[in-house]
Each structure stands twice: as C-alpha cells, then as structure tokens.
Amino acid sequence: MKTNLTMTNESFNFLRGSSDFLNTILNNITSCVLLLDKEMRLRAFNDALNTIFTSKKEEELRYQKCGEAIGCAHQIEEQKECGETTKCKSCELRIAALTSYMNNEIIEKDHIIRPFFDTNHQKVDKHLQFSTRLFLFNHEKYIIMIIEDITNLTESKARNVN
C-alpha cells in the first residue's frame, strides 16, 4: 500500500512546516549535533550533547566555544578559552570545522581520541567519530558538526582482537 508518506520516504520535505516534529527527531538522535558560528561558538545543539559530553544546563552552553561546551580537557587544564590553548592549533575538531567554514569542504567520519572531563569531573579519553559541513541559514554561515562517541565500540573491538 503506497501513501503520500511512503512515496516521499527519500526526503523530509513533507515535514517542512513542522518544526516541533523535526526538533523531536533531532533530540532523539544519539549523535551530538552542534551548530557553530564562525567564532566556533555554540548556537544550537541537540540533547545528545548532555549525554555524550556534559550535564550543564542549556543556558550555560549557548554561545560557549565548542571546546568549552564539550569539556575539552586541554581547555579546562590550561584554563584558557577554546582556540587559545597549546593544543588548539592541532585540534582535529577545530581544523575540520574551520575547513568546512572557510572552504565549504565536507569532512566525513574522521576519528580522534581526545581527553575530556565527564559529568563527574573525571578525565577520560573518548574515541569520537565526527563530520562537519557548511550550513547556510538566513544568509549566515554556520558549521554543523555531528559527533558520535564510539569509545565502547572501539574498546570492544580492541578486546576482541587480543
């Protein structure tokens, strides 16, 4: 049985006027979806940010720089703003986001291992897979960054190899 809904399963265009439904979808995705501006400040995010990285309240996160919002250990330990630490120039997340912003280049499924502080203020290494791309909205340029925590998967694979 084909309906209009099943005939449009390749696109979400039929939901164009339903921001509540799209917000519900975004907040149920297990990957962290971040919308960053040219200064790497967090403009919007989904609920997975609190699951993967932090337990800060939404109002504490908005307009923070990316590393500050996700609990980057380098930013916390050096007590410097994201973008100013000794590690920022080689930060793969930052480089990918700025490359997407400046060159309209899509970065897909890159991997990093990086220390973060978790919700219990413990330093932990996380294995992350991330993608970035330029996002235009209302004549403004943004970076959309999607981050998946693949730590458990990576550690499980390593145990099975040994």
Coordinates of C-alpha atoms in Angstrom, one line a residue:
M1 CA 0.0 0.0 0.0
K2 CA 1.6 3.3 -1.1
T3 CA 0.6 6.5 0.6
N4 CA 1.9 10.0 0.2
L5 CA 4.0 9.4 3.3
T6 CA 5.7 6.2 1.9
M7 CA 6.1 7.8 -1.6
T8 CA 8.2 10.6 0.0
N9 CA 10.4 8.4 2.2
E10 CA 13.5 9.7 0.5
S11 CA 13.0 13.2 1.8
F12 CA 11.7 15.0 4.8
N13 CA 10.2 17.8 2.7
F14 CA 6.7 16.8 3.8
L15 CA 7.7 17.9 7.3
R16 CA 8.9 21.3 6.2
G17 CA 6.2 23.2 8.2
S18 CA 6.5 21.0 11.3
S19 CA 9.4 22.4 13.4
D20 CA 8.2 20.6 16.5
F21 CA 8.4 17.2 14.8
L22 CA 11.9 18.0 13.4
N23 CA 13.1 19.1 16.8
T24 CA 11.8 15.9 18.3
I25 CA 13.7 13.9 15.7
L26 CA 16.9 15.9 16.4
N27 CA 16.7 15.4 20.1
N28 CA 16.2 11.7 19.7
I29 CA 19.3 11.2 17.6
T30 CA 22.1 9.6 19.6
S31 CA 24.8 11.6 17.8
C32 CA 25.6 15.0 19.1
V33 CA 24.5 17.7 16.6
L34 CA 26.2 21.1 17.1
L35 CA 25.6 24.3 15.2
L36 CA 28.6 26.5 15.4
D37 CA 29.2 30.1 14.2
K38 CA 32.4 31.4 12.6
E39 CA 33.9 32.0 16.1
M40 CA 33.3 28.3 17.0
R41 CA 30.6 29.4 19.4
L42 CA 27.7 27.0 20.1
R43 CA 24.5 28.4 18.6
A44 CA 22.3 25.3 18.8
F45 CA 22.6 21.7 19.8
N46 CA 20.5 18.6 20.4
D47 CA 20.0 16.7 23.7
A48 CA 22.8 14.2 22.9
L49 CA 25.3 16.9 23.9
N50 CA 24.3 16.3 27.5
T51 CA 24.5 12.5 27.1
I52 CA 28.0 12.4 25.4
F53 CA 29.8 15.4 26.9
T54 CA 28.3 17.5 29.7
S55 CA 25.4 17.9 32.1
K56 CA 25.5 21.7 32.0
K57 CA 22.2 23.4 31.6
E58 CA 21.2 24.6 28.2
E59 CA 21.5 28.3 29.1
E60 CA 25.1 27.7 30.3
L61 CA 26.1 26.1 27.0
R62 CA 24.7 28.5 24.4
Y63 CA 27.4 30.8 22.9
Q64 CA 30.2 29.0 24.6
K65 CA 33.0 28.0 22.3
C66 CA 33.0 24.4 21.2
G67 CA 35.8 23.1 23.4
E68 CA 34.2 24.7 26.5
A69 CA 30.8 23.3 25.8
I70 CA 32.1 19.7 25.3
G71 CA 34.5 19.6 28.2
C72 CA 37.8 19.6 26.3
A73 CA 40.5 18.6 28.9
H74 CA 43.1 20.9 27.3
Q75 CA 40.8 24.0 27.7
I76 CA 40.0 23.1 31.3
E77 CA 43.5 22.2 32.4
E78 CA 45.1 25.2 30.8
Q79 CA 42.2 27.5 31.9
K80 CA 42.2 29.2 28.5
E81 CA 39.5 30.0 26.1
C82 CA 38.9 27.4 23.3
G83 CA 41.1 28.4 20.5
E84 CA 43.8 29.7 22.8
T85 CA 45.3 26.5 24.3
T86 CA 48.6 25.0 23.2
K87 CA 46.6 22.1 21.6
C88 CA 44.0 24.2 19.7
K89 CA 46.1 24.6 16.5
S90 CA 46.3 20.8 16.1
C91 CA 42.7 20.1 17.2
E92 CA 41.1 17.9 14.6
L93 CA 37.6 19.1 15.5
R94 CA 38.6 22.8 15.2
I95 CA 40.5 22.2 12.0
A96 CA 37.6 20.3 10.4
A97 CA 35.0 22.9 11.4
L98 CA 37.1 25.8 10.1
T99 CA 37.9 24.0 6.9
S100 CA 34.2 23.4 6.3
Y101 CA 33.5 27.1 7.1
M102 CA 36.3 28.6 5.0
N103 CA 36.4 26.2 2.1
N104 CA 32.8 24.8 2.0
E105 CA 34.5 21.4 2.4
I106 CA 32.6 18.4 3.8
I107 CA 34.5 16.4 6.4
E108 CA 33.1 12.9 6.9
K109 CA 33.6 10.3 9.6
D110 CA 37.0 11.4 10.8
H111 CA 38.2 9.8 14.0
I112 CA 40.0 11.2 17.1
I113 CA 41.0 10.1 20.6
R114 CA 40.9 13.1 22.9
P115 CA 40.7 13.6 26.7
F116 CA 37.5 15.2 28.1
F117 CA 36.2 15.8 31.5
D118 CA 33.0 13.9 32.1
T119 CA 30.0 14.9 34.2
N120 CA 31.8 13.6 37.3
H121 CA 34.8 15.8 36.6
Q122 CA 36.9 12.8 35.8
K123 CA 39.3 13.0 32.9
V124 CA 38.5 10.3 30.3
D125 CA 39.8 9.5 26.8
K126 CA 36.9 9.4 24.3
H127 CA 37.1 7.9 20.8
L128 CA 35.0 10.1 18.6
Q129 CA 33.8 10.0 15.0
F130 CA 32.8 13.3 13.6
S131 CA 31.6 15.1 10.4
T132 CA 31.4 18.8 9.6
R133 CA 29.9 20.8 6.8
L134 CA 29.0 24.4 6.0
F135 CA 25.3 25.3 6.8
L136 CA 23.7 28.4 5.4
F137 CA 20.6 29.8 7.1
N138 CA 19.1 33.3 6.7
H139 CA 22.2 34.5 4.8
E140 CA 24.5 33.5 7.7
K141 CA 27.2 30.8 7.5
Y142 CA 27.3 28.1 10.2
I143 CA 29.1 24.9 10.8
I144 CA 27.1 21.8 11.5
M145 CA 29.2 19.2 13.4
I146 CA 27.9 15.7 14.1
I147 CA 29.9 13.8 16.8
E148 CA 29.4 10.2 17.8
D149 CA 31.1 8.7 20.8
I150 CA 32.5 5.4 19.6
T151 CA 34.6 4.7 22.7
N152 CA 32.7 1.5 23.7
L153 CA 32.8 0.1 20.2
T154 CA 36.5 0.9 19.7
E155 CA 37.4 -0.7 23.1
S156 CA 35.2 -3.7 22.4
K157 CA 36.9 -4.3 19.0
A158 CA 40.3 -4.0 20.6
R159 CA 39.4 -6.6 23.3
N160 CA 38.2 -9.0 20.6
V161 CA 41.4 -8.7 18.6
N162 CA 43.5 -9.5 21.7

